[in-house]
mmCIF file of C-alpha atoms in Angstrom:
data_model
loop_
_atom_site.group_PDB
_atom_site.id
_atom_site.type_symbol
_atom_site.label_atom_id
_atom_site.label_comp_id
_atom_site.label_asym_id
_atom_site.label_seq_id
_atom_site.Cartn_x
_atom_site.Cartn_y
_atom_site.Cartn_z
ATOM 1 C CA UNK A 39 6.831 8.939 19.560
ATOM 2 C CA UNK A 40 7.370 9.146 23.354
ATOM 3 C CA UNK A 41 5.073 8.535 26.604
ATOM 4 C CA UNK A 42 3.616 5.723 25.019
ATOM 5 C CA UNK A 43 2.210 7.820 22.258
ATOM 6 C CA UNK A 44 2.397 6.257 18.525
ATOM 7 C CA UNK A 45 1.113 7.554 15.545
ATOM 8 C CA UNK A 46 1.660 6.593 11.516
ATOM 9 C CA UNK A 47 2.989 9.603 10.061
ATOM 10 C CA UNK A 48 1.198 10.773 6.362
ATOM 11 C CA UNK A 49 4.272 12.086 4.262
ATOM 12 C CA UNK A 50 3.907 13.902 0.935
ATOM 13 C CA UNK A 51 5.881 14.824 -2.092
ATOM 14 C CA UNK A 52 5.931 15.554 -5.895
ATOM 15 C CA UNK A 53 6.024 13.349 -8.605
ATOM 16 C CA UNK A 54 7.829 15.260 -10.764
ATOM 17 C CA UNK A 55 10.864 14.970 -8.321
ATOM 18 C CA UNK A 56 13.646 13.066 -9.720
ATOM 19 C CA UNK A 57 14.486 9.947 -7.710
ATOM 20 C CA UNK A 58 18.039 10.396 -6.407
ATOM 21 C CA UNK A 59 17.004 13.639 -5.657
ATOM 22 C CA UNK A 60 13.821 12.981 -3.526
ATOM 23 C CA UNK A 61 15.751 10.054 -1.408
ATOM 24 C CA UNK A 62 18.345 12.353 -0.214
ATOM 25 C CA UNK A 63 17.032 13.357 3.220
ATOM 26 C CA UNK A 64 18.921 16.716 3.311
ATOM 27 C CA UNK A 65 16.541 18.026 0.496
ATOM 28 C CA UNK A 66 13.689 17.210 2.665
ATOM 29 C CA UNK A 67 11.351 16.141 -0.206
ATOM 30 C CA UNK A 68 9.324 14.514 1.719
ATOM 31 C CA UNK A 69 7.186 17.040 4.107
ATOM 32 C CA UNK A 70 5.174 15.246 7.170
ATOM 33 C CA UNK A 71 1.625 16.790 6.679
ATOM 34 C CA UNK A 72 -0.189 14.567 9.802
ATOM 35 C CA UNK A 73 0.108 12.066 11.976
ATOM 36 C CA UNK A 74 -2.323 9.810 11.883
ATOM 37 C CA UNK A 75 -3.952 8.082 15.613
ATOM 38 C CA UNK A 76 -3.548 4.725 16.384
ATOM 39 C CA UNK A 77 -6.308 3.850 18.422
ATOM 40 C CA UNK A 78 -7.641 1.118 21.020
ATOM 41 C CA UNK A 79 -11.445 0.707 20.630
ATOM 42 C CA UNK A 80 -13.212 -0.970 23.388
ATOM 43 C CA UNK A 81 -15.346 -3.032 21.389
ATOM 44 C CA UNK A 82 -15.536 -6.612 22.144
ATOM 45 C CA UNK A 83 -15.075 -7.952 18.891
ATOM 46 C CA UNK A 84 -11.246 -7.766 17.167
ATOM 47 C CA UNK A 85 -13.015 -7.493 13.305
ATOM 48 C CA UNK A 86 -15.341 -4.785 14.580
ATOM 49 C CA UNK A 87 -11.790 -2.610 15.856
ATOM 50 C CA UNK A 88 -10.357 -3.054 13.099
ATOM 51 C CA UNK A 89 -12.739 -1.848 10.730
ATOM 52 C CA UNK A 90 -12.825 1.619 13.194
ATOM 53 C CA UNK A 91 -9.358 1.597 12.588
ATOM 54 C CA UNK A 92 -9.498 1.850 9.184
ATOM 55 C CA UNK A 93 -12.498 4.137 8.569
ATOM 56 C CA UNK A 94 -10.523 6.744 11.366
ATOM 57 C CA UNK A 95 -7.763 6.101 8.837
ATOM 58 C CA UNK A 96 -9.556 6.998 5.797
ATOM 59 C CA UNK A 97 -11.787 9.653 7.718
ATOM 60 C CA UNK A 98 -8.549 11.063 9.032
ATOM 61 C CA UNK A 99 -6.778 11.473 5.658
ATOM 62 C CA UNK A 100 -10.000 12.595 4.192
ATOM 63 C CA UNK A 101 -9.970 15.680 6.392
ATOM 64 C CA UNK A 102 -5.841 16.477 5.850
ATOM 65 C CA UNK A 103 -6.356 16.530 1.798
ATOM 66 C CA UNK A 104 -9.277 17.726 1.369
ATOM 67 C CA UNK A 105 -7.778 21.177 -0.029
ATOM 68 C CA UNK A 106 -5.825 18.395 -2.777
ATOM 69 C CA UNK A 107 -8.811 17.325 -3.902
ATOM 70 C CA UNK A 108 -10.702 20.791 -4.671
ATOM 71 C CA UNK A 109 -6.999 21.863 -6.563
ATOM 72 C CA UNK A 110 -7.336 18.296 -8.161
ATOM 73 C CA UNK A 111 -10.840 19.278 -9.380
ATOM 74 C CA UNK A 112 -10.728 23.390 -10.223
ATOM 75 C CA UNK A 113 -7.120 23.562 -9.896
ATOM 76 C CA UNK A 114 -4.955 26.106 -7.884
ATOM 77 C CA UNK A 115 -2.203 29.301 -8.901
ATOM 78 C CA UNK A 116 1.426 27.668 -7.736
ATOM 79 C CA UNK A 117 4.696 29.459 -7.894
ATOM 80 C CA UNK A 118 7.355 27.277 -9.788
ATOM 81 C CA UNK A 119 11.560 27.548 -8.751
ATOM 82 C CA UNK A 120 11.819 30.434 -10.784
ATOM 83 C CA UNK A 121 9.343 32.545 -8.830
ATOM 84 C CA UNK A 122 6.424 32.551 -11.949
ATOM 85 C CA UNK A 123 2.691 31.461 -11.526
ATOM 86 C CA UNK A 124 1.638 28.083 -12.966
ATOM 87 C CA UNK A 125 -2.306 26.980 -12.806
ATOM 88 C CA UNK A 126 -1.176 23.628 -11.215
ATOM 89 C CA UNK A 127 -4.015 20.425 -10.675
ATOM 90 C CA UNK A 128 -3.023 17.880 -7.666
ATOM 91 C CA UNK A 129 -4.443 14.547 -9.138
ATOM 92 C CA UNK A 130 -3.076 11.550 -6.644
ATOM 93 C CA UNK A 131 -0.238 9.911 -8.455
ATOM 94 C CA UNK A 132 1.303 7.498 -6.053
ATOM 95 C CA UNK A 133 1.030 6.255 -2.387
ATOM 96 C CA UNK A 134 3.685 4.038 -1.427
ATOM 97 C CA UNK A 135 2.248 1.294 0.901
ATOM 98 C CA UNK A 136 3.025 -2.238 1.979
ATOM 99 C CA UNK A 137 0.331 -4.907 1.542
ATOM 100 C CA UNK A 138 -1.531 -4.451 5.129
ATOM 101 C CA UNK A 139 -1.719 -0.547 4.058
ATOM 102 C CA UNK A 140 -2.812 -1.625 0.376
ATOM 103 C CA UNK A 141 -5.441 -3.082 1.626
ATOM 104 C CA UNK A 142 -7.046 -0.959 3.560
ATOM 105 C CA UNK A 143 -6.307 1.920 1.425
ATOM 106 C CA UNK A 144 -8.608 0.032 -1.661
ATOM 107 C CA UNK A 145 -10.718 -0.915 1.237
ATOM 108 C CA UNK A 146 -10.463 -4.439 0.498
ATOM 109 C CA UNK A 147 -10.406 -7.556 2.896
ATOM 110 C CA UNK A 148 -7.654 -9.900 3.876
ATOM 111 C CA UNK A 149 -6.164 -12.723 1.658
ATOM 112 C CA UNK A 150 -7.674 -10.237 -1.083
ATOM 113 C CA UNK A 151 -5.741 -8.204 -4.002
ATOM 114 C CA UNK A 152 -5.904 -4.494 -3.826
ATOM 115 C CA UNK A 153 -5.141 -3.928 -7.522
ATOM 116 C CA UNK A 154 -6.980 -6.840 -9.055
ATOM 117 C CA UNK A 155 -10.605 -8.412 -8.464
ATOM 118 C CA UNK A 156 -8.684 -11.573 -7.604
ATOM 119 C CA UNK A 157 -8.496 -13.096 -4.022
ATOM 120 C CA UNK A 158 -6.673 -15.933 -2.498
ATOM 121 C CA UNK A 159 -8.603 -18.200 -4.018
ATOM 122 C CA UNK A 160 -7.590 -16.875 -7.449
ATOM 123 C CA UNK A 161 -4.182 -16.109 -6.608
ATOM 124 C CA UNK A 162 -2.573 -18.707 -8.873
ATOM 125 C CA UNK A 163 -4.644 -18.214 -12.193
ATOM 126 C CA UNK A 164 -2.414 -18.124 -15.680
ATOM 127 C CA UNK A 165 -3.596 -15.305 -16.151
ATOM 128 C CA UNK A 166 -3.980 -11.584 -15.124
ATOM 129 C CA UNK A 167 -7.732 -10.375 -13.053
ATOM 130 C CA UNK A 168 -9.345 -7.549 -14.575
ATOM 131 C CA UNK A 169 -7.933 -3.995 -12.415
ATOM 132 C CA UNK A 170 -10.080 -2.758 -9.465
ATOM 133 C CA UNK A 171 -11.235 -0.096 -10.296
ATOM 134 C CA UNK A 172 -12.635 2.963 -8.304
ATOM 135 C CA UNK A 173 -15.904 2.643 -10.082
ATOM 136 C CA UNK A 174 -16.185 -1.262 -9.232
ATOM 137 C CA UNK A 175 -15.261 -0.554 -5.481
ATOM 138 C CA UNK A 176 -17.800 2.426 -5.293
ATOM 139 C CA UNK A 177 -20.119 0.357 -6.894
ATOM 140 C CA UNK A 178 -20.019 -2.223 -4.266
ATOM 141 C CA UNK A 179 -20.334 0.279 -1.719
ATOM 142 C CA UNK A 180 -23.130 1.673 -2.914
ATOM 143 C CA UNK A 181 -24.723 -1.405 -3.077
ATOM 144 C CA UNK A 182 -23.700 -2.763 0.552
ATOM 145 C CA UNK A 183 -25.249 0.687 1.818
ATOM 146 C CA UNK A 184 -28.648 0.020 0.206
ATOM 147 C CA UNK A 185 -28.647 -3.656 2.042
ATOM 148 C CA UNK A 186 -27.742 -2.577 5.589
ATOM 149 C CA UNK A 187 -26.813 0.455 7.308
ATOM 150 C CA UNK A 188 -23.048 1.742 7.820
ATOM 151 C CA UNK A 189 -23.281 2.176 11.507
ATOM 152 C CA UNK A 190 -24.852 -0.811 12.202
ATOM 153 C CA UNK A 191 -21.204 -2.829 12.162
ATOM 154 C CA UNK A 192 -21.887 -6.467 12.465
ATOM 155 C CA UNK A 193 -24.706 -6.671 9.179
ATOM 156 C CA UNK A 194 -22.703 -4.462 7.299
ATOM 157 C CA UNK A 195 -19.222 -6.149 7.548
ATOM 158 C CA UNK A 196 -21.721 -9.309 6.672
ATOM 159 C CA UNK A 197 -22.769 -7.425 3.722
ATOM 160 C CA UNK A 198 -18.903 -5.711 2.673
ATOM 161 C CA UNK A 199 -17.151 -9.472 3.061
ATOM 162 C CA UNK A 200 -19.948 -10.659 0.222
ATOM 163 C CA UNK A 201 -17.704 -8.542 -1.953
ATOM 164 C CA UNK A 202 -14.393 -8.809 -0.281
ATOM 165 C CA UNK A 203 -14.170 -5.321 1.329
ATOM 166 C CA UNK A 204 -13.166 -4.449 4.678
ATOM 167 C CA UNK A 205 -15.949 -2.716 6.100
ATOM 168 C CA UNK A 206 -14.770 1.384 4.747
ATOM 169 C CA UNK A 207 -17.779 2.700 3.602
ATOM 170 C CA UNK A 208 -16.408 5.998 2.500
ATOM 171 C CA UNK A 209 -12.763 5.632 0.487
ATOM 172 C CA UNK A 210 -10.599 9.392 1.384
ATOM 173 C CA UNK A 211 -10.195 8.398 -2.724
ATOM 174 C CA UNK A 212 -13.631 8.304 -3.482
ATOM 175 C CA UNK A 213 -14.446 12.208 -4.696
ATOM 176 C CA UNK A 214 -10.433 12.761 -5.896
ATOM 177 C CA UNK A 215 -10.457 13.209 -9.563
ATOM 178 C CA UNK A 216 -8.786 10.920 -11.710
ATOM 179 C CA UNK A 217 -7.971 8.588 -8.337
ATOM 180 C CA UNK A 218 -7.696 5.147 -9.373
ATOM 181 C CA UNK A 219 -6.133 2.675 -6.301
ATOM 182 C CA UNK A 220 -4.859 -0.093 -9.075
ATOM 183 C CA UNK A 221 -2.391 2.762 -10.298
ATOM 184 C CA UNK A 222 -1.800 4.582 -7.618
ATOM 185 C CA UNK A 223 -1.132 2.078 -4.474
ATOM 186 C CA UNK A 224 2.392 1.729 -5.085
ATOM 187 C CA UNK A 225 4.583 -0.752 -3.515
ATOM 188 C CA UNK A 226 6.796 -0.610 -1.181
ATOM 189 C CA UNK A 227 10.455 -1.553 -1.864
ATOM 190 C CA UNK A 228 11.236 -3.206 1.507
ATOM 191 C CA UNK A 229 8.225 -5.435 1.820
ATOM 192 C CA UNK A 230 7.030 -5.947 -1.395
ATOM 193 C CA UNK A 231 10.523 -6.701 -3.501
ATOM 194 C CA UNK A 232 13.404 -7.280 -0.482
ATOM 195 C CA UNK A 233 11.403 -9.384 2.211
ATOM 196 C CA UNK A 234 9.221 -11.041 -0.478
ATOM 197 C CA UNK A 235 12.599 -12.642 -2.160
ATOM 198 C CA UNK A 236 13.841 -13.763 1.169
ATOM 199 C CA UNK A 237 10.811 -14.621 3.060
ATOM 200 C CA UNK A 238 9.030 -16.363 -0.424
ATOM 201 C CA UNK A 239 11.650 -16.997 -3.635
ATOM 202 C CA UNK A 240 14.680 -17.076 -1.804
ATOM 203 C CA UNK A 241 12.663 -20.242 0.418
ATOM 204 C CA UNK A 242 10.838 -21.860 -2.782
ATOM 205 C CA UNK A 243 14.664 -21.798 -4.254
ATOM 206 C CA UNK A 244 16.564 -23.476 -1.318
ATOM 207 C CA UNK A 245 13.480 -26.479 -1.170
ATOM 208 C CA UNK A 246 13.401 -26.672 -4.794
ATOM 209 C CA UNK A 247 17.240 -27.509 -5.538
ATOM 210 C CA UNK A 248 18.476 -28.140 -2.321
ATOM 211 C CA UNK A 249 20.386 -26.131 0.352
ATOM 212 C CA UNK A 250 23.474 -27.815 -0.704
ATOM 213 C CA UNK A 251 23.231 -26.934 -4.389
ATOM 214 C CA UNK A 252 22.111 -23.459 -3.703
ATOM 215 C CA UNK A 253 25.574 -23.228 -1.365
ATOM 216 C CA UNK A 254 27.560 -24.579 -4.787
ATOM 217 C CA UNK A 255 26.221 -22.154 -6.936
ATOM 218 C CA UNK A 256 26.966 -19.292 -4.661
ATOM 219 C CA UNK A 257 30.686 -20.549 -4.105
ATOM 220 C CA UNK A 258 31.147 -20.188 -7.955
ATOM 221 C CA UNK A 259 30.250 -16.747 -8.104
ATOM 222 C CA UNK A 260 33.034 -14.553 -10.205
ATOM 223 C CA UNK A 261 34.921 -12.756 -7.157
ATOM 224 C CA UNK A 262 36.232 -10.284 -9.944
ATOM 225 C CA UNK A 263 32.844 -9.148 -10.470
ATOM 226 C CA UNK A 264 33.095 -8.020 -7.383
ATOM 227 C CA UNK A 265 30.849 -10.285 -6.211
ATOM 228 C CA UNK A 266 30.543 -11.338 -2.497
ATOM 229 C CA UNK A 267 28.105 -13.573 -0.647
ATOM 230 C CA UNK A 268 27.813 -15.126 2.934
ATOM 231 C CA UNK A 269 26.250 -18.848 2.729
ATOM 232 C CA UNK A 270 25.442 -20.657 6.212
ATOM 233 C CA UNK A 271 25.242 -24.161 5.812
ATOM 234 C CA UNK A 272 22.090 -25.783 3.936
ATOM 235 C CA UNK A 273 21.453 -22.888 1.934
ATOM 236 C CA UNK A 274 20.700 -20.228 4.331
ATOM 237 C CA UNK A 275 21.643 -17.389 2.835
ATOM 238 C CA UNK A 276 22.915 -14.818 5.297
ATOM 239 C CA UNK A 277 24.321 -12.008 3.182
ATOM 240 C CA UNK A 278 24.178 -11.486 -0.641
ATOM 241 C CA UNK A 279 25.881 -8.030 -2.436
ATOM 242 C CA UNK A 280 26.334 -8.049 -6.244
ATOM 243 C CA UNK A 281 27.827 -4.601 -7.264
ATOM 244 C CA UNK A 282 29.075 -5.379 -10.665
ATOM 245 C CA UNK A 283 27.750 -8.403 -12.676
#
């Protein structure tokens, strides 16, 4: 936005919306329903801002879908493309985040997994953490309110970061039916997938085998697979398309 005014917008859409369809932006699939602040809070302390931030953030989006939640719950008369009257529910399917809006959507801390009870500690387990659930994250909630109050900031981030939560103390999620954040937090394509390979795999790769071997294998590619990379020197990749293979 201009004037030095910035805002995240909140976008919505249907899941029932075939892909190709929903990405083209002439069929406007995607309708902007707020814009939610961005604030500077005076408060001394940078953990204390940010968990204003993100209870405006959940307050915020609270208020905007609040009339989604009662159609979740009793449902709502909707007119489909053909003009007839469907009794229609509005359960939350997906919300397509990257991992710093993950995390403060399930309300959970940094260095902390917002699908999973694992955190950084746990991050390299064999095996899959149990989900987190909505009931496990209301749970602890509940149970940080009864040790110290909301608005009293400092002894109840104490409390939240016993349990590895960020300091939300009521979820926008928390009264939508059938919400569950380990289903619905979705991930982003460009963060999660694209700058994960390049910024993580692509990096583990190149110090694994060597740039010079990762530059060899590249070189070998099939050109009639129409095939075409751009390799700078010790295996820093600067380009990469594979159309065909």
């Amino acid at each position: 936005m201009t004037g030095n005014q910035v805002a995240h917008p909140l976008l919505i859409s249907l899941a029932n919306l075939d892909m190709d369809f929903r990405m083209k932006a002439s069929h406007h699939a995607f309708l902007l329903i707020a814009l939610l602040p961005i604030p500077k809070f005076l408060h001394c302390t940078k953990k204390i801002r940010g968990v204003l931030g993100n209870r405006l953030i959940h307050e915020c989006i609270d208020f905007v879908i609040e009339p989604l939640k009662k159609a979740a719950a009793i449902g709502i008369m909707m007119s489909d493309p053909l003009g007839s009257l469907r009794y229609c529910f509005t359960p939350l399917v997906s919300c397509i985040v990257d991992t710093p809006e993950s995390a403060v959507y399930a309300c959970v801390a940094g260095k902390t997994s917002s699908v999973t009870m694992a955190n950084f500690k746990q991050f390299g387990d064999s095996f899959q953490h149990e989900p987190r659930t909505a009931s496990t994250t209301l749970a602890q909630l509940q149970a940080i309110e009864s040790r110290a109050n909301p608005w009293d900031l400092p002894a109840y981030v104490r409390e939240a970061m016993k349990f590895r939560l960020n300091g939300v103390h009521r979820p926008f999620w928390r009264d939508w039916p059938l919400a569950e954040p380990s289903l619905f937090l979705t991930p982003e394509s460009l963060h999660h997938w694209h700058k994960m390979f390049w910024d993580h795999d692509a990096k583990w790769c190149i110090r694994a085998v060597g740039g010079e071997e990762i530059d060899f294998r590249f070189s070998i590619f099939d050109c009639s697979n129409s095939t075409s990379s751009s390799v700078s020197g010790r295996g820093t990749i600067a380009r990469l398309s594979i159309k065909n293979v």
